[in-house]
């Protein structure tokens, strides 16, 4: 029994060390504009050379990872790109901005008293300050000579999935592909990007935080506007459908195969 406990402890320490090592691949940065600051983490490919060009991925985290520590936003998704396999097979620049605690990626009225939460999206209004700063950061980074203009991607989960739909609506000509996990948005706002951006939508059928119907309605409207989204619904997954999404063997091959 003691040997088993020791083995488990060693394994736990190894996993914790490995996870921390992966997070350290992401450099801490701040984007400052007009007196406002957006903190973000950025990972460059191994053996990065600024005279070469690389794809870039923007990852929008969920509401639970909001803050100002420039750490918490790496909780979900960062390991997907920082694994040895991904670093070797999919060299890319990966960016994790952090939304401030009091803000939201999407301009939406959120009622957390209901389950699932009640959401009303307001794409007709100006973006939130957090979304505005993300869009400015996108413009700043994709203008760098080492970024491939035909391989700019965005993805996000929960609140970040909502932000993914909204940034596609507001910048429909920027992204080569997008992944939205357990999100939702203004379905009518998808007309701007339906035919322009390949999209893979994920959701858990048992999600009691963000209604999976939001993803289905978004997919349906995109199809009505002439798009062809991929849709994956996990029959047994609750809100954390990102775990199943990140385990999809075709996720990164599909993403990086998309070019404008």
PDB file of C-alpha atoms in Angstrom:
ATOM      1  CA  UNK A   1       0.000   0.000   0.000  1.00  0.00           C
ATOM      2  CA  UNK A   2       2.812   2.418   0.927  1.00  0.00           C
ATOM      3  CA  UNK A   3       4.549   1.698  -2.387  1.00  0.00           C
ATOM      4  CA  UNK A   4       1.330   2.474  -4.270  1.00  0.00           C
ATOM      5  CA  UNK A   5       0.930   5.738  -2.354  1.00  0.00           C
ATOM      6  CA  UNK A   6       4.521   6.686  -3.131  1.00  0.00           C
ATOM      7  CA  UNK A   7       4.056   5.845  -6.806  1.00  0.00           C
ATOM      8  CA  UNK A   8       0.899   7.948  -6.958  1.00  0.00           C
ATOM      9  CA  UNK A   9       2.668  10.849  -5.273  1.00  0.00           C
ATOM     10  CA  UNK A  10       5.572  10.668  -7.716  1.00  0.00           C
ATOM     11  CA  UNK A  11       3.165  10.507 -10.659  1.00  0.00           C
ATOM     12  CA  UNK A  12       1.220  13.501  -9.348  1.00  0.00           C
ATOM     13  CA  UNK A  13       4.405  15.540  -8.957  1.00  0.00           C
ATOM     14  CA  UNK A  14       5.535  14.580 -12.462  1.00  0.00           C
ATOM     15  CA  UNK A  15       2.207  15.592 -13.987  1.00  0.00           C
ATOM     16  CA  UNK A  16       2.201  18.880 -12.051  1.00  0.00           C
ATOM     17  CA  UNK A  17       5.792  19.611 -13.096  1.00  0.00           C
ATOM     18  CA  UNK A  18       5.032  18.779 -16.734  1.00  0.00           C
ATOM     19  CA  UNK A  19       1.917  20.982 -16.742  1.00  0.00           C
ATOM     20  CA  UNK A  20       3.852  23.883 -15.236  1.00  0.00           C
ATOM     21  CA  UNK A  21       6.657  23.406 -17.742  1.00  0.00           C
ATOM     22  CA  UNK A  22       4.142  23.592 -20.580  1.00  0.00           C
ATOM     23  CA  UNK A  23       2.660  26.817 -19.205  1.00  0.00           C
ATOM     24  CA  UNK A  24       6.116  28.334 -19.011  1.00  0.00           C
ATOM     25  CA  UNK A  25       6.285  28.044 -22.804  1.00  0.00           C
ATOM     26  CA  UNK A  26       3.866  30.977 -22.843  1.00  0.00           C
ATOM     27  CA  UNK A  27       5.569  34.319 -22.310  1.00  0.00           C
ATOM     28  CA  UNK A  28       3.794  37.013 -20.290  1.00  0.00           C
ATOM     29  CA  UNK A  29       2.963  40.138 -22.267  1.00  0.00           C
ATOM     30  CA  UNK A  30       0.724  43.198 -22.050  1.00  0.00           C
ATOM     31  CA  UNK A  31      -0.960  45.060 -24.882  1.00  0.00           C
ATOM     32  CA  UNK A  32      -1.455  48.730 -24.024  1.00  0.00           C
ATOM     33  CA  UNK A  33      -3.592  51.124 -26.012  1.00  0.00           C
ATOM     34  CA  UNK A  34      -5.148  54.468 -25.082  1.00  0.00           C
ATOM     35  CA  UNK A  35      -4.445  53.895 -21.406  1.00  0.00           C
ATOM     36  CA  UNK A  36      -6.068  50.448 -21.335  1.00  0.00           C
ATOM     37  CA  UNK A  37      -4.191  47.180 -20.838  1.00  0.00           C
ATOM     38  CA  UNK A  38      -4.944  43.677 -22.072  1.00  0.00           C
ATOM     39  CA  UNK A  39      -2.751  41.021 -20.504  1.00  0.00           C
ATOM     40  CA  UNK A  40      -1.933  37.986 -22.591  1.00  0.00           C
ATOM     41  CA  UNK A  41       0.342  34.980 -22.860  1.00  0.00           C
ATOM     42  CA  UNK A  42       2.061  34.082 -26.098  1.00  0.00           C
ATOM     43  CA  UNK A  43       3.903  30.963 -27.181  1.00  0.00           C
ATOM     44  CA  UNK A  44       6.256  30.947 -30.134  1.00  0.00           C
ATOM     45  CA  UNK A  45       7.283  27.815 -32.043  1.00  0.00           C
ATOM     46  CA  UNK A  46      10.408  25.960 -31.062  1.00  0.00           C
ATOM     47  CA  UNK A  47      13.440  27.402 -32.824  1.00  0.00           C
ATOM     48  CA  UNK A  48      11.413  30.482 -33.749  1.00  0.00           C
ATOM     49  CA  UNK A  49      13.028  32.585 -36.470  1.00  0.00           C
ATOM     50  CA  UNK A  50      11.493  35.982 -37.119  1.00  0.00           C
ATOM     51  CA  UNK A  51      12.352  35.815 -40.814  1.00  0.00           C
ATOM     52  CA  UNK A  52      10.115  32.755 -41.192  1.00  0.00           C
ATOM     53  CA  UNK A  53       6.317  32.825 -41.170  1.00  0.00           C
ATOM     54  CA  UNK A  54       3.977  30.872 -38.882  1.00  0.00           C
ATOM     55  CA  UNK A  55       0.236  30.367 -38.310  1.00  0.00           C
ATOM     56  CA  UNK A  56      -1.260  32.200 -35.335  1.00  0.00           C
ATOM     57  CA  UNK A  57      -4.038  31.024 -33.006  1.00  0.00           C
ATOM     58  CA  UNK A  58      -6.030  33.255 -30.661  1.00  0.00           C
ATOM     59  CA  UNK A  59      -7.682  31.380 -27.780  1.00  0.00           C
ATOM     60  CA  UNK A  60     -10.496  32.999 -25.784  1.00  0.00           C
ATOM     61  CA  UNK A  61     -11.000  31.522 -22.319  1.00  0.00           C
ATOM     62  CA  UNK A  62     -14.206  31.095 -20.308  1.00  0.00           C
ATOM     63  CA  UNK A  63     -15.764  33.336 -17.656  1.00  0.00           C
ATOM     64  CA  UNK A  64     -14.138  31.432 -14.806  1.00  0.00           C
ATOM     65  CA  UNK A  65     -10.666  32.363 -16.021  1.00  0.00           C
ATOM     66  CA  UNK A  66     -11.205  36.123 -16.048  1.00  0.00           C
ATOM     67  CA  UNK A  67      -8.881  38.201 -13.903  1.00  0.00           C
ATOM     68  CA  UNK A  68      -5.632  40.127 -13.873  1.00  0.00           C
ATOM     69  CA  UNK A  69      -3.046  37.506 -12.918  1.00  0.00           C
ATOM     70  CA  UNK A  70      -2.121  36.622 -16.524  1.00  0.00           C
ATOM     71  CA  UNK A  71      -2.096  32.987 -15.410  1.00  0.00           C
ATOM     72  CA  UNK A  72      -5.611  31.621 -15.058  1.00  0.00           C
ATOM     73  CA  UNK A  73      -6.467  31.863 -18.754  1.00  0.00           C
ATOM     74  CA  UNK A  74      -4.033  29.011 -19.429  1.00  0.00           C
ATOM     75  CA  UNK A  75      -6.147  26.547 -17.414  1.00  0.00           C
ATOM     76  CA  UNK A  76      -7.857  25.040 -20.456  1.00  0.00           C
ATOM     77  CA  UNK A  77      -6.336  24.637 -23.891  1.00  0.00           C
ATOM     78  CA  UNK A  78      -2.763  25.747 -23.369  1.00  0.00           C
ATOM     79  CA  UNK A  79      -1.448  22.194 -23.030  1.00  0.00           C
ATOM     80  CA  UNK A  80      -3.063  21.252 -26.340  1.00  0.00           C
ATOM     81  CA  UNK A  81      -0.632  23.462 -28.237  1.00  0.00           C
ATOM     82  CA  UNK A  82       2.345  23.097 -25.885  1.00  0.00           C
ATOM     83  CA  UNK A  83       2.629  19.308 -26.061  1.00  0.00           C
ATOM     84  CA  UNK A  84       5.749  17.936 -27.705  1.00  0.00           C
ATOM     85  CA  UNK A  85       3.648  16.436 -30.492  1.00  0.00           C
ATOM     86  CA  UNK A  86       1.938  19.740 -31.263  1.00  0.00           C
ATOM     87  CA  UNK A  87       5.161  21.731 -31.074  1.00  0.00           C
ATOM     88  CA  UNK A  88       6.727  19.325 -33.543  1.00  0.00           C
ATOM     89  CA  UNK A  89       3.824  18.862 -35.962  1.00  0.00           C
ATOM     90  CA  UNK A  90       2.055  22.221 -35.741  1.00  0.00           C
ATOM     91  CA  UNK A  91       4.573  25.001 -35.111  1.00  0.00           C
ATOM     92  CA  UNK A  92       2.465  28.081 -34.489  1.00  0.00           C
ATOM     93  CA  UNK A  93       2.202  31.261 -32.486  1.00  0.00           C
ATOM     94  CA  UNK A  94      -0.515  30.793 -29.842  1.00  0.00           C
ATOM     95  CA  UNK A  95      -2.050  33.707 -27.935  1.00  0.00           C
ATOM     96  CA  UNK A  96      -4.144  33.552 -24.744  1.00  0.00           C
ATOM     97  CA  UNK A  97      -5.506  37.002 -23.827  1.00  0.00           C
ATOM     98  CA  UNK A  98      -7.105  37.438 -20.399  1.00  0.00           C
ATOM     99  CA  UNK A  99     -10.453  39.167 -19.984  1.00  0.00           C
ATOM    100  CA  UNK A 100     -10.712  41.407 -16.891  1.00  0.00           C
ATOM    101  CA  UNK A 101     -12.959  40.133 -14.101  1.00  0.00           C
ATOM    102  CA  UNK A 102     -15.643  42.767 -14.601  1.00  0.00           C
ATOM    103  CA  UNK A 103     -15.769  42.443 -18.404  1.00  0.00           C
ATOM    104  CA  UNK A 104     -16.960  39.871 -20.959  1.00  0.00           C
ATOM    105  CA  UNK A 105     -15.710  38.821 -24.383  1.00  0.00           C
ATOM    106  CA  UNK A 106     -19.165  39.106 -25.943  1.00  0.00           C
ATOM    107  CA  UNK A 107     -21.621  41.971 -25.698  1.00  0.00           C
ATOM    108  CA  UNK A 108     -24.343  39.966 -23.998  1.00  0.00           C
ATOM    109  CA  UNK A 109     -26.832  40.303 -21.190  1.00  0.00           C
ATOM    110  CA  UNK A 110     -26.203  37.329 -18.909  1.00  0.00           C
ATOM    111  CA  UNK A 111     -28.679  36.118 -16.298  1.00  0.00           C
ATOM    112  CA  UNK A 112     -26.886  33.606 -14.083  1.00  0.00           C
ATOM    113  CA  UNK A 113     -29.930  33.023 -11.894  1.00  0.00           C
ATOM    114  CA  UNK A 114     -31.355  30.632 -14.473  1.00  0.00           C
ATOM    115  CA  UNK A 115     -29.955  27.210 -15.420  1.00  0.00           C
ATOM    116  CA  UNK A 116     -28.782  27.119 -18.126  1.00  0.00           C
ATOM    117  CA  UNK A 117     -27.885  30.785 -18.004  1.00  0.00           C
ATOM    118  CA  UNK A 118     -30.072  33.173 -19.970  1.00  0.00           C
ATOM    119  CA  UNK A 119     -28.213  35.045 -22.700  1.00  0.00           C
ATOM    120  CA  UNK A 120     -29.187  37.928 -24.952  1.00  0.00           C
ATOM    121  CA  UNK A 121     -26.539  38.939 -27.463  1.00  0.00           C
ATOM    122  CA  UNK A 122     -26.145  42.520 -28.663  1.00  0.00           C
ATOM    123  CA  UNK A 123     -23.983  42.518 -31.763  1.00  0.00           C
ATOM    124  CA  UNK A 124     -25.682  45.730 -32.923  1.00  0.00           C
ATOM    125  CA  UNK A 125     -23.934  47.583 -30.118  1.00  0.00           C
ATOM    126  CA  UNK A 126     -20.248  48.393 -29.930  1.00  0.00           C
ATOM    127  CA  UNK A 127     -18.018  45.593 -28.602  1.00  0.00           C
ATOM    128  CA  UNK A 128     -17.132  45.335 -24.945  1.00  0.00           C
ATOM    129  CA  UNK A 129     -13.825  46.899 -23.983  1.00  0.00           C
ATOM    130  CA  UNK A 130     -12.305  43.429 -23.635  1.00  0.00           C
ATOM    131  CA  UNK A 131     -13.409  42.455 -27.151  1.00  0.00           C
ATOM    132  CA  UNK A 132     -12.263  45.800 -28.518  1.00  0.00           C
ATOM    133  CA  UNK A 133      -8.813  45.230 -27.047  1.00  0.00           C
ATOM    134  CA  UNK A 134      -8.671  41.686 -28.422  1.00  0.00           C
ATOM    135  CA  UNK A 135      -9.520  42.927 -31.908  1.00  0.00           C
ATOM    136  CA  UNK A 136      -6.804  45.551 -31.635  1.00  0.00           C
ATOM    137  CA  UNK A 137      -4.351  42.904 -30.418  1.00  0.00           C
ATOM    138  CA  UNK A 138      -5.272  40.703 -33.384  1.00  0.00           C
ATOM    139  CA  UNK A 139      -4.528  43.570 -35.763  1.00  0.00           C
ATOM    140  CA  UNK A 140      -1.253  44.287 -33.974  1.00  0.00           C
ATOM    141  CA  UNK A 141       0.031  40.714 -34.087  1.00  0.00           C
ATOM    142  CA  UNK A 142      -1.190  39.646 -37.523  1.00  0.00           C
ATOM    143  CA  UNK A 143       0.603  42.663 -38.938  1.00  0.00           C
ATOM    144  CA  UNK A 144       3.939  41.187 -37.907  1.00  0.00           C
ATOM    145  CA  UNK A 145       6.053  39.911 -40.828  1.00  0.00           C
ATOM    146  CA  UNK A 146       6.451  36.488 -39.195  1.00  0.00           C
ATOM    147  CA  UNK A 147       2.685  35.744 -39.210  1.00  0.00           C
ATOM    148  CA  UNK A 148       1.088  33.875 -42.104  1.00  0.00           C
ATOM    149  CA  UNK A 149      -1.823  36.028 -43.208  1.00  0.00           C
ATOM    150  CA  UNK A 150      -3.653  33.023 -44.646  1.00  0.00           C
ATOM    151  CA  UNK A 151      -3.460  31.025 -41.387  1.00  0.00           C
ATOM    152  CA  UNK A 152      -5.034  33.186 -38.690  1.00  0.00           C
ATOM    153  CA  UNK A 153      -7.307  31.214 -36.353  1.00  0.00           C
ATOM    154  CA  UNK A 154      -9.577  31.878 -33.389  1.00  0.00           C
ATOM    155  CA  UNK A 155     -11.123  29.497 -30.906  1.00  0.00           C
ATOM    156  CA  UNK A 156     -12.691  29.641 -27.483  1.00  0.00           C
ATOM    157  CA  UNK A 157     -14.786  27.882 -24.879  1.00  0.00           C
ATOM    158  CA  UNK A 158     -17.932  28.943 -23.016  1.00  0.00           C
ATOM    159  CA  UNK A 159     -17.687  32.755 -22.778  1.00  0.00           C
ATOM    160  CA  UNK A 160     -14.776  32.383 -25.197  1.00  0.00           C
ATOM    161  CA  UNK A 161     -16.985  30.418 -27.587  1.00  0.00           C
ATOM    162  CA  UNK A 162     -19.374  33.363 -27.490  1.00  0.00           C
ATOM    163  CA  UNK A 163     -16.461  35.686 -28.122  1.00  0.00           C
ATOM    164  CA  UNK A 164     -15.395  33.521 -31.053  1.00  0.00           C
ATOM    165  CA  UNK A 165     -18.725  33.992 -32.807  1.00  0.00           C
ATOM    166  CA  UNK A 166     -18.707  37.710 -32.101  1.00  0.00           C
ATOM    167  CA  UNK A 167     -15.193  38.360 -33.348  1.00  0.00           C
ATOM    168  CA  UNK A 168     -16.040  36.435 -36.523  1.00  0.00           C
ATOM    169  CA  UNK A 169     -19.036  38.733 -36.949  1.00  0.00           C
ATOM    170  CA  UNK A 170     -16.956  41.852 -36.369  1.00  0.00           C
ATOM    171  CA  UNK A 171     -13.888  40.704 -38.353  1.00  0.00           C
ATOM    172  CA  UNK A 172     -15.269  38.252 -40.957  1.00  0.00           C
ATOM    173  CA  UNK A 173     -12.366  38.657 -43.379  1.00  0.00           C
ATOM    174  CA  UNK A 174      -9.553  38.000 -40.908  1.00  0.00           C
ATOM    175  CA  UNK A 175      -9.737  34.354 -39.881  1.00  0.00           C
ATOM    176  CA  UNK A 176      -9.035  31.209 -41.889  1.00  0.00           C
ATOM    177  CA  UNK A 177     -10.979  28.973 -39.462  1.00  0.00           C
ATOM    178  CA  UNK A 178     -12.564  28.956 -36.022  1.00  0.00           C
ATOM    179  CA  UNK A 179     -13.514  26.523 -33.260  1.00  0.00           C
ATOM    180  CA  UNK A 180     -16.359  27.336 -30.858  1.00  0.00           C
ATOM    181  CA  UNK A 181     -16.805  25.134 -27.772  1.00  0.00           C
ATOM    182  CA  UNK A 182     -19.964  25.256 -25.609  1.00  0.00           C
ATOM    183  CA  UNK A 183     -20.711  28.794 -26.734  1.00  0.00           C
ATOM    184  CA  UNK A 184     -23.532  30.731 -28.309  1.00  0.00           C
ATOM    185  CA  UNK A 185     -24.221  33.958 -30.094  1.00  0.00           C
ATOM    186  CA  UNK A 186     -26.498  36.088 -32.218  1.00  0.00           C
ATOM    187  CA  UNK A 187     -27.415  33.636 -34.977  1.00  0.00           C
ATOM    188  CA  UNK A 188     -28.397  36.427 -37.375  1.00  0.00           C
ATOM    189  CA  UNK A 189     -24.939  37.886 -36.921  1.00  0.00           C
ATOM    190  CA  UNK A 190     -23.448  34.797 -38.558  1.00  0.00           C
ATOM    191  CA  UNK A 191     -24.470  36.040 -42.008  1.00  0.00           C
ATOM    192  CA  UNK A 192     -21.250  38.074 -42.157  1.00  0.00           C
ATOM    193  CA  UNK A 193     -18.989  35.031 -41.786  1.00  0.00           C
ATOM    194  CA  UNK A 194     -21.091  31.978 -42.743  1.00  0.00           C
ATOM    195  CA  UNK A 195     -19.594  31.565 -46.220  1.00  0.00           C
ATOM    196  CA  UNK A 196     -16.171  32.920 -45.336  1.00  0.00           C
ATOM    197  CA  UNK A 197     -14.905  31.045 -42.277  1.00  0.00           C
ATOM    198  CA  UNK A 198     -14.815  27.241 -41.822  1.00  0.00           C
ATOM    199  CA  UNK A 199     -16.145  26.517 -38.346  1.00  0.00           C
ATOM    200  CA  UNK A 200     -16.180  23.504 -36.037  1.00  0.00           C
ATOM    201  CA  UNK A 201     -18.785  23.725 -33.291  1.00  0.00           C
ATOM    202  CA  UNK A 202     -18.671  21.570 -30.141  1.00  0.00           C
ATOM    203  CA  UNK A 203     -21.098  21.209 -27.235  1.00  0.00           C
ATOM    204  CA  UNK A 204     -22.140  18.759 -24.540  1.00  0.00           C
ATOM    205  CA  UNK A 205     -25.721  17.497 -24.773  1.00  0.00           C
ATOM    206  CA  UNK A 206     -26.044  17.630 -20.976  1.00  0.00           C
ATOM    207  CA  UNK A 207     -24.610  21.135 -20.588  1.00  0.00           C
ATOM    208  CA  UNK A 208     -26.567  22.821 -17.798  1.00  0.00           C
ATOM    209  CA  UNK A 209     -24.593  26.077 -17.921  1.00  0.00           C
ATOM    210  CA  UNK A 210     -24.748  27.090 -21.593  1.00  0.00           C
ATOM    211  CA  UNK A 211     -27.694  25.533 -23.413  1.00  0.00           C
ATOM    212  CA  UNK A 212     -26.493  23.254 -26.255  1.00  0.00           C
ATOM    213  CA  UNK A 213     -29.447  24.535 -28.250  1.00  0.00           C
ATOM    214  CA  UNK A 214     -27.468  27.749 -28.722  1.00  0.00           C
ATOM    215  CA  UNK A 215     -24.823  25.866 -30.709  1.00  0.00           C
ATOM    216  CA  UNK A 216     -27.437  24.014 -32.738  1.00  0.00           C
ATOM    217  CA  UNK A 217     -29.292  27.221 -33.550  1.00  0.00           C
ATOM    218  CA  UNK A 218     -26.057  28.905 -34.582  1.00  0.00           C
ATOM    219  CA  UNK A 219     -25.144  25.974 -36.834  1.00  0.00           C
ATOM    220  CA  UNK A 220     -28.613  25.953 -38.370  1.00  0.00           C
ATOM    221  CA  UNK A 221     -28.470  29.651 -39.187  1.00  0.00           C
ATOM    222  CA  UNK A 222     -24.957  29.361 -40.645  1.00  0.00           C
ATOM    223  CA  UNK A 223     -26.217  26.594 -42.925  1.00  0.00           C
ATOM    224  CA  UNK A 224     -29.182  28.763 -43.915  1.00  0.00           C
ATOM    225  CA  UNK A 225     -26.724  31.490 -44.889  1.00  0.00           C
ATOM    226  CA  UNK A 226     -24.762  29.078 -47.084  1.00  0.00           C
ATOM    227  CA  UNK A 227     -22.065  27.901 -44.683  1.00  0.00           C
ATOM    228  CA  UNK A 228     -21.005  24.339 -43.910  1.00  0.00           C
ATOM    229  CA  UNK A 229     -20.028  24.098 -40.224  1.00  0.00           C
ATOM    230  CA  UNK A 230     -18.840  20.910 -38.599  1.00  0.00           C
ATOM    231  CA  UNK A 231     -20.929  20.132 -35.516  1.00  0.00           C
ATOM    232  CA  UNK A 232     -20.024  17.671 -32.759  1.00  0.00           C
ATOM    233  CA  UNK A 233     -22.388  17.098 -29.831  1.00  0.00           C
ATOM    234  CA  UNK A 234     -21.107  14.846 -27.043  1.00  0.00           C
ATOM    235  CA  UNK A 235     -24.085  12.897 -25.734  1.00  0.00           C
ATOM    236  CA  UNK A 236     -22.731  12.451 -22.188  1.00  0.00           C
ATOM    237  CA  UNK A 237     -20.797  15.690 -21.739  1.00  0.00           C
ATOM    238  CA  UNK A 238     -21.857  18.547 -19.490  1.00  0.00           C
ATOM    239  CA  UNK A 239     -20.336  22.028 -19.670  1.00  0.00           C
ATOM    240  CA  UNK A 240     -16.745  20.763 -19.803  1.00  0.00           C
ATOM    241  CA  UNK A 241     -17.099  19.503 -23.373  1.00  0.00           C
ATOM    242  CA  UNK A 242     -13.714  21.096 -24.007  1.00  0.00           C
ATOM    243  CA  UNK A 243     -12.090  17.998 -22.494  1.00  0.00           C
ATOM    244  CA  UNK A 244     -13.592  15.828 -25.224  1.00  0.00           C
ATOM    245  CA  UNK A 245     -12.868  18.475 -27.835  1.00  0.00           C
ATOM    246  CA  UNK A 246      -9.174  18.676 -26.986  1.00  0.00           C
ATOM    247  CA  UNK A 247      -8.993  14.876 -27.196  1.00  0.00           C
ATOM    248  CA  UNK A 248     -10.304  14.858 -30.782  1.00  0.00           C
ATOM    249  CA  UNK A 249      -7.483  13.429 -32.914  1.00  0.00           C
ATOM    250  CA  UNK A 250      -8.562  15.456 -35.948  1.00  0.00           C
ATOM    251  CA  UNK A 251      -8.908  18.791 -34.157  1.00  0.00           C
ATOM    252  CA  UNK A 252      -5.504  20.295 -34.886  1.00  0.00           C
ATOM    253  CA  UNK A 253      -5.055  18.591 -38.275  1.00  0.00           C
ATOM    254  CA  UNK A 254      -8.368  20.117 -39.350  1.00  0.00           C
ATOM    255  CA  UNK A 255      -7.574  23.555 -37.937  1.00  0.00           C
ATOM    256  CA  UNK A 256      -4.160  23.970 -39.500  1.00  0.00           C
ATOM    257  CA  UNK A 257      -5.332  22.571 -42.841  1.00  0.00           C
ATOM    258  CA  UNK A 258      -7.628  25.580 -43.283  1.00  0.00           C
ATOM    259  CA  UNK A 259      -6.205  28.493 -45.254  1.00  0.00           C
ATOM    260  CA  UNK A 260      -7.743  31.628 -46.687  1.00  0.00           C
TER     261      UNK A 260
END
